[in-house]
Coordinates of C-alpha atoms and ligand atoms in Angstrom, one line a residue:
X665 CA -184.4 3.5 -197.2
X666 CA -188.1 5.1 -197.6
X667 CA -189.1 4.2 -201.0
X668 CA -192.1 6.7 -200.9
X669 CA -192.8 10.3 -200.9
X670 CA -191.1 11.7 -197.8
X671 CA -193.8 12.2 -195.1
X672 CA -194.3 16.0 -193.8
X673 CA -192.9 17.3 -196.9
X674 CA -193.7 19.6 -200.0
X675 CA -195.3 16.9 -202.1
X676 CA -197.8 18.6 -204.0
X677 CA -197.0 22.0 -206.3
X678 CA -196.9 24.9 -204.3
X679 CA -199.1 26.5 -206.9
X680 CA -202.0 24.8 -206.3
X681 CA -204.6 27.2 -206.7
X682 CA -205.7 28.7 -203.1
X683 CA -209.1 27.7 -201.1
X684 CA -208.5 23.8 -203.2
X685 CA -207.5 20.6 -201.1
X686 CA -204.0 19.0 -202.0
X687 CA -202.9 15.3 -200.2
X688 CA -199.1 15.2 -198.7
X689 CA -197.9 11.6 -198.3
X690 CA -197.2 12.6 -194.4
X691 CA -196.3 9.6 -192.6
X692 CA -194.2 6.4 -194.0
X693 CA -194.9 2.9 -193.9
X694 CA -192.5 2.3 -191.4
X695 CA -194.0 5.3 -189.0
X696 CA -197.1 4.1 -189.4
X697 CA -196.9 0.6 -188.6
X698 CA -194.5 1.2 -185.9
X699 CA -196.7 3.9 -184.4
X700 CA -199.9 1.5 -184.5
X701 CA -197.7 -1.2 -182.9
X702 CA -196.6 0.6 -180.3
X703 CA -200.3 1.5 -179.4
X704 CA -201.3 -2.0 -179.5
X705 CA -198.0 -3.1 -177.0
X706 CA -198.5 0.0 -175.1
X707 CA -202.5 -1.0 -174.1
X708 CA -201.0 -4.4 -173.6
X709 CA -198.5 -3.2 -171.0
X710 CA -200.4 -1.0 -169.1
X711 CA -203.0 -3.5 -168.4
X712 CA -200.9 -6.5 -167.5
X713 CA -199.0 -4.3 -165.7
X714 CA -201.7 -2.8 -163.8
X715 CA -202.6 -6.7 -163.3
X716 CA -198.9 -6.9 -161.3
X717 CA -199.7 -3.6 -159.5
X718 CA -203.0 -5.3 -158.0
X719 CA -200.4 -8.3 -156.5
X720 CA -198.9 -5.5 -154.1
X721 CA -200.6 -2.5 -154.6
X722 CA -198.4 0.1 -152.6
X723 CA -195.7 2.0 -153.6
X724 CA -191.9 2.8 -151.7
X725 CA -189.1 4.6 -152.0
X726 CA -185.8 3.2 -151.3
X727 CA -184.0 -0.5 -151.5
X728 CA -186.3 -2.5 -149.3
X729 CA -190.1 -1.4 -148.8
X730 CA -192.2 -2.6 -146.4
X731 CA -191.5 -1.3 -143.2
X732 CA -187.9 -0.2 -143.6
X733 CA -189.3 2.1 -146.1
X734 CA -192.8 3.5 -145.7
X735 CA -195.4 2.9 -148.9
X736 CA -196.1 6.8 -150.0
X737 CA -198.7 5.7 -152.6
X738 CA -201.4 2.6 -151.0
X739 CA -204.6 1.5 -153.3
X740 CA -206.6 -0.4 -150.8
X741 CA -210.1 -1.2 -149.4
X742 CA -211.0 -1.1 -145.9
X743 CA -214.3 -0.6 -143.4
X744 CA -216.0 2.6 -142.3
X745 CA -219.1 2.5 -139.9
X746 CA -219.5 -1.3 -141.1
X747 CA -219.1 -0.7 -144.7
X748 CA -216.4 -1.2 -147.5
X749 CA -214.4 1.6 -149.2
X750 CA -211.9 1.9 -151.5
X751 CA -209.2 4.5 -151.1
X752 CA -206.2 5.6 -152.9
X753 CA -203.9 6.9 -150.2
X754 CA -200.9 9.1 -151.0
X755 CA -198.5 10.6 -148.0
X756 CA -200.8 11.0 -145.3
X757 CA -203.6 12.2 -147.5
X758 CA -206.2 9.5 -148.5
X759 CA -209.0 9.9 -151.2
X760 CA -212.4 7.4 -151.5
X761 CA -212.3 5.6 -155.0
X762 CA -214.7 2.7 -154.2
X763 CA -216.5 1.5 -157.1
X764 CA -213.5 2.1 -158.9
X765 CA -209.8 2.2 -157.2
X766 CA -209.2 -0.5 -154.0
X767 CA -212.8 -1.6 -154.0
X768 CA -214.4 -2.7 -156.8
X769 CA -217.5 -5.0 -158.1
X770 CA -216.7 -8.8 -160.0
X771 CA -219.6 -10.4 -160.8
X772 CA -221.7 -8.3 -158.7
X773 CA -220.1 -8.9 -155.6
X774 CA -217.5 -6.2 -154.0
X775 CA -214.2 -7.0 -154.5
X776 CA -211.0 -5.7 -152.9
X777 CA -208.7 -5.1 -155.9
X778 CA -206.2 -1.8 -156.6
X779 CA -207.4 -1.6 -160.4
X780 CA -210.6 -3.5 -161.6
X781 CA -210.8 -5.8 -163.4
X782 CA -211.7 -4.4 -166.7
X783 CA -208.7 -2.6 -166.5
X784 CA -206.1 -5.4 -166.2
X785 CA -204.6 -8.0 -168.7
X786 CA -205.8 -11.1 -167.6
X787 CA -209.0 -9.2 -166.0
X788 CA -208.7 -11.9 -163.4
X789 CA -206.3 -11.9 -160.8
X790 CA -203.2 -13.9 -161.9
X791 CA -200.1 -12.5 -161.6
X792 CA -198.2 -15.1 -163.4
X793 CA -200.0 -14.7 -166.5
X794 CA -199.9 -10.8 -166.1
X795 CA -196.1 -11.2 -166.1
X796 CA -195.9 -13.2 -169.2
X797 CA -197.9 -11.0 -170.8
X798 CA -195.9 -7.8 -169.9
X799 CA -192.4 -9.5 -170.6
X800 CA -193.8 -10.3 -174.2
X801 CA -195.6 -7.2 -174.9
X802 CA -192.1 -5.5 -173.7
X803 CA -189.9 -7.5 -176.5
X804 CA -192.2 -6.7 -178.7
X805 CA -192.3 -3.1 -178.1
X806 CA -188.3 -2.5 -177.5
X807 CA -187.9 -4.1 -181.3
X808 CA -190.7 -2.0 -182.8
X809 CA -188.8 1.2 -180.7
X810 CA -185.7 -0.1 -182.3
X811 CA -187.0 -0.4 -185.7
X812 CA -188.7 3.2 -185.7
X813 CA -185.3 4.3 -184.2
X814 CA -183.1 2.6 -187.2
X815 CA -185.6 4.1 -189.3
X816 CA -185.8 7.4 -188.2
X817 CA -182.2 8.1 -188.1
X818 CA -181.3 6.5 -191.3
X819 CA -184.2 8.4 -193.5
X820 CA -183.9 11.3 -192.2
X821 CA -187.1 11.6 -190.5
X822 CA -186.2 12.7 -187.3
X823 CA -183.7 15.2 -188.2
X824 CA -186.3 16.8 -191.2
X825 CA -189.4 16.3 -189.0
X826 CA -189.2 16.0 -185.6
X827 CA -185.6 18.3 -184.6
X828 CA -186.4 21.7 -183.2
X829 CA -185.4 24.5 -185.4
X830 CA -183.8 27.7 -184.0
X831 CA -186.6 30.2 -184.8
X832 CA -189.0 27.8 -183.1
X833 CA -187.7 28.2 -180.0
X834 CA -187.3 32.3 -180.0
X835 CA -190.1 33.4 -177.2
X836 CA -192.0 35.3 -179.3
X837 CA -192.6 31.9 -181.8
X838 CA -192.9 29.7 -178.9
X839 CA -194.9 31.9 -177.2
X840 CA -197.7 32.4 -179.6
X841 CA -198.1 28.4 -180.5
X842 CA -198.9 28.4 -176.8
X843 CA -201.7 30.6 -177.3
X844 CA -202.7 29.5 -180.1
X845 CA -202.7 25.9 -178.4
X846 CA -204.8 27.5 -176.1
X847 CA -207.1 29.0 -178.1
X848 CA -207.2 26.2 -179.9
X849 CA -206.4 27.4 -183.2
X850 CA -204.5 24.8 -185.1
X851 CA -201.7 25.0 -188.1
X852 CA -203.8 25.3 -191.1
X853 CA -202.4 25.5 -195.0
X854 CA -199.1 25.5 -196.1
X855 CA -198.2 25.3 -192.0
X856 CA -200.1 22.1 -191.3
X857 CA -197.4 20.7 -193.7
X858 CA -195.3 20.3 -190.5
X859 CA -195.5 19.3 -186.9
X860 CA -195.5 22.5 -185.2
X861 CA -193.1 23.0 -181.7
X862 CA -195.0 21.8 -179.2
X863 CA -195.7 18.7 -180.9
X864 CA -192.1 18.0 -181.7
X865 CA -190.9 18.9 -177.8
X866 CA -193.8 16.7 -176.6
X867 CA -192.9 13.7 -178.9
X868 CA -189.0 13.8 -178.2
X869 CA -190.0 14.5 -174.6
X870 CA -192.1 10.9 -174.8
X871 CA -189.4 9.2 -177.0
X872 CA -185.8 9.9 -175.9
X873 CA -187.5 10.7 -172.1
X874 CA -190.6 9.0 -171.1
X875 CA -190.4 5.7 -173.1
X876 CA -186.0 4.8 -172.0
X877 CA -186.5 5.7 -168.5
X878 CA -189.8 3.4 -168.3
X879 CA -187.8 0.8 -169.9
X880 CA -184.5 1.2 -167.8
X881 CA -186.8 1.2 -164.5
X882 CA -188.3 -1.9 -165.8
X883 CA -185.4 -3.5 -166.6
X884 CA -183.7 -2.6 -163.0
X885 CA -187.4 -5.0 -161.3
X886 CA -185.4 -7.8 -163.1
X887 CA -183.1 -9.3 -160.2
X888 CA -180.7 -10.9 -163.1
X889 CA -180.2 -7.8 -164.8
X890 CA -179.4 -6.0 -161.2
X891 CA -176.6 -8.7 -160.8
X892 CA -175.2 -7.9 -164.1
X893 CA -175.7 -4.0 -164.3
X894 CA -175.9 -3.2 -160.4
X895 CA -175.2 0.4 -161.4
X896 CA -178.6 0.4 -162.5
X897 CA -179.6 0.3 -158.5
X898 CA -177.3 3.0 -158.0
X899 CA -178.7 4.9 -160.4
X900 CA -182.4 4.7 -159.4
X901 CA -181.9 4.6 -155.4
X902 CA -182.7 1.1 -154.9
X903 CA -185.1 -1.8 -156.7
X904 CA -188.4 -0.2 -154.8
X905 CA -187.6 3.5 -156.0
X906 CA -187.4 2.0 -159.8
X907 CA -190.8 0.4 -159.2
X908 CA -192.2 3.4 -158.3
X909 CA -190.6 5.4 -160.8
X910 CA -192.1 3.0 -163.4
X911 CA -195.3 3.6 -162.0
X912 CA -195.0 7.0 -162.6
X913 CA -193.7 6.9 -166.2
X914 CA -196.2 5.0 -166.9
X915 CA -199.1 7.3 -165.7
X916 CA -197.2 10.1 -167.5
X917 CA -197.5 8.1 -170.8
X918 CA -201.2 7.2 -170.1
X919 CA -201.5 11.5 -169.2
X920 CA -199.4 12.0 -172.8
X921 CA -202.0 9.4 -174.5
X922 CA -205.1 11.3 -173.4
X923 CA -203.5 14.7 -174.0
X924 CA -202.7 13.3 -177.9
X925 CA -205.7 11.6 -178.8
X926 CA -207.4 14.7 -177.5
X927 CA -205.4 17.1 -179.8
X928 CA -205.5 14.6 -182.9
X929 CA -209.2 14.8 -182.1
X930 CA -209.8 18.7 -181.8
X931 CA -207.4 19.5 -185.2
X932 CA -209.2 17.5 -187.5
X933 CA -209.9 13.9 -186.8
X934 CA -210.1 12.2 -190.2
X935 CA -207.5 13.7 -191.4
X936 CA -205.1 13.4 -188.6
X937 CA -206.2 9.2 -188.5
X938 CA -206.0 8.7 -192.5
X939 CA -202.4 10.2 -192.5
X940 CA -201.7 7.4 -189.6
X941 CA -203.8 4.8 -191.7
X942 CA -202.8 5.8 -195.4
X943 CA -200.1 8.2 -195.0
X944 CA -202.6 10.8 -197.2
X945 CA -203.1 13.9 -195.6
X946 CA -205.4 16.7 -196.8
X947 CA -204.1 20.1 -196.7
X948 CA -206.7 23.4 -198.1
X949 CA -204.9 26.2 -199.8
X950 CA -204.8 29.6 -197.4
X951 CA -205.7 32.6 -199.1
X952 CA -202.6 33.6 -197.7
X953 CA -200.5 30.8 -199.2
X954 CA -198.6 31.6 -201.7
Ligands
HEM270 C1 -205.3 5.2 -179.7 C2 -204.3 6.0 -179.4 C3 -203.6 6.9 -180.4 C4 -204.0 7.5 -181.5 C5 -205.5 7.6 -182.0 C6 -202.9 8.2 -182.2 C7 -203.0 9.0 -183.3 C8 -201.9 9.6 -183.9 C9 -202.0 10.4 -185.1 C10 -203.2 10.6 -185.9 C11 -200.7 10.9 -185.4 C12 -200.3 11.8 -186.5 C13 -200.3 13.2 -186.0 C14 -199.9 14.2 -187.2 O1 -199.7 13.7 -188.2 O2 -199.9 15.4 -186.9 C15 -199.8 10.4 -184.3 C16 -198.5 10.6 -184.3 C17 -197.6 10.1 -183.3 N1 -198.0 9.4 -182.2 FE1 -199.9 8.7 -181.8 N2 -201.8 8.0 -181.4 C18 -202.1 7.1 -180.4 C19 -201.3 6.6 -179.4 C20 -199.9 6.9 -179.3 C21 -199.1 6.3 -178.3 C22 -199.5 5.3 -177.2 C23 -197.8 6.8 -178.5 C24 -196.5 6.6 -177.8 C25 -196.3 6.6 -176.6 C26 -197.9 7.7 -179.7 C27 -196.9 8.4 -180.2 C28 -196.9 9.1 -181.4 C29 -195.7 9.7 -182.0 C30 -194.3 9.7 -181.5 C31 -196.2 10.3 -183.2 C32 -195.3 11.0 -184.3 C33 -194.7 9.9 -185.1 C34 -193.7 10.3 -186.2 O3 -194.0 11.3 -186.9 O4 -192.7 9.7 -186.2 N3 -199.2 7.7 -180.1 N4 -200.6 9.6 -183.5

């Protein structure tokens, strides 16, 4: 299916001489147009959902809400000694965010609002059109996801790249990525040819975790779906729990987004983007490759 060089693999000669640069063809057409995609549908969907958030911004667990059951999670603005706040309120413990969460500015005047508007999709409030948006973006990405899937599978890709070998999972291996994570001291040579474990768990961890139960909790906010798959209630505890728990996926994706720009960042920016861009990716010659 992949017409070009493998990505992630042994492209070059192995006897390049050491200390000189070598380019891989790392990542596929396919991966790298899907990956770009997804970005672009992911932004889309967090901000017109966000813009859906701000219509009821409080979140329950349980079938009904409201008063039968208790919001655990409120974004709101209220009054203290005669002027506004914002707060974000979760349990019984309630943080001030004015300026940016529950109270925020629009055109110079305070505004109560859950997210501001720079952060949602319309920026004005307009929960229709925040809808429409979201349900488009959300085709869009669930094709793309499909696609990469197809793809993945049939070339290979995720069984050469992206499955866990054995030895990377002995402590002593796993244990020393961690430090070296922590040190930040990155693959470099002949190892930067491949993702190393804690990039592989954290990708599989976003795409066969993360990315079906955000789209299974999404799917169980659509009341049609409910009357065809009511399981999907059962499953999730009731249409207000799955709200929530989309809420939640979806900060964990926004907390995996920060967490991967930030390493694609720290191990080597230009390289790291061209191999999403081009597919090239530069690799220098240890002295201890052999
Ligand atoms: C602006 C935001 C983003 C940037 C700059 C970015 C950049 C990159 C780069 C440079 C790589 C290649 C890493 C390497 O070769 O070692 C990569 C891989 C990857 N990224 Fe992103 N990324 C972004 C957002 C996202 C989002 C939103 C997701 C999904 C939730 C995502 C999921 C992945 C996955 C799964 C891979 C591995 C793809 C594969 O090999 O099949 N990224 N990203």
């Amino acid at each position: 299916m992949n017409q070009e060089t493998p990505p992630l693999r042994s492209t070059p000669p192995q006897s390049a001489p050491r200390g000189t640069t070598v380019f891989i063809r790392r990542h596929s057409v396919v991966t790298r147009l899907s990956h770009w995609l997804n970005v672009l549908c992911l932004s889309f969907l967090l901000m017109s959902g966000l813009q859906i958030f701000n219509a009821y911004p409080q979140l329950h667990w349980g079938q009904y809400g409201m008063d039968s059951d208790p919001a655990f999670l409120t974004v709101g603005a209220g009054e203290s000694h005669g002027a506004p706040h914002g707060f974000v309120r979760i349990g019984s413990v309630s943080v001030p965010t004015t300026g940016v969460l529950g109270l925020s500015k629009v055109e110079g005047e305070w505004a109560p609002q859950a997210f501001p508007t720079w952060l949602t999709f319309p920026s004005y409030q307009d929960l229709a059109a925040g809808r429409n948006w979201h349900f488009f973006f959300a085709w869009v990405f669930v094709i793309n996801g499909l696609i990469y899937l197809g793809y993945g599978v049939l070339s290979g890709h995720f069984h050469r790249d992206l499955a866990v070998k054995r030895h990377e999972i002995a402590p002593r291996h796993f244990w020393r990525e961690i430090v070296d994570h922590a040190r930040l001291r990155f693959p470099a040579g002949e190892d930067a040819r491949h993702y190393n474990v804690l990039q592989k768990l954290a990708y599989i961890g976003v795409f066969a975790g993360l990315l079906p139960l955000m789209i299974l909790t999404g799917l169980t906010l659509s009341p049609g779906i409910d009357a065809a798959f009511p399981v999907l209630l059962d499953l999730f505890g009731g249409r207000q729990s799955a709200r929530s728990l989309h809420f939640i996926t979806a900060s964990l994706l926004v907390v995996f987004v920060i967490v991967h720009v930030a390493m694609v960042i720290l191990s080597g920016p230009w390289n790291n983007l061209r191999s999403m861009v081009t597919g090239r990716y530069a690799i220098r010659k240890k002295e201890s490759d052999a």
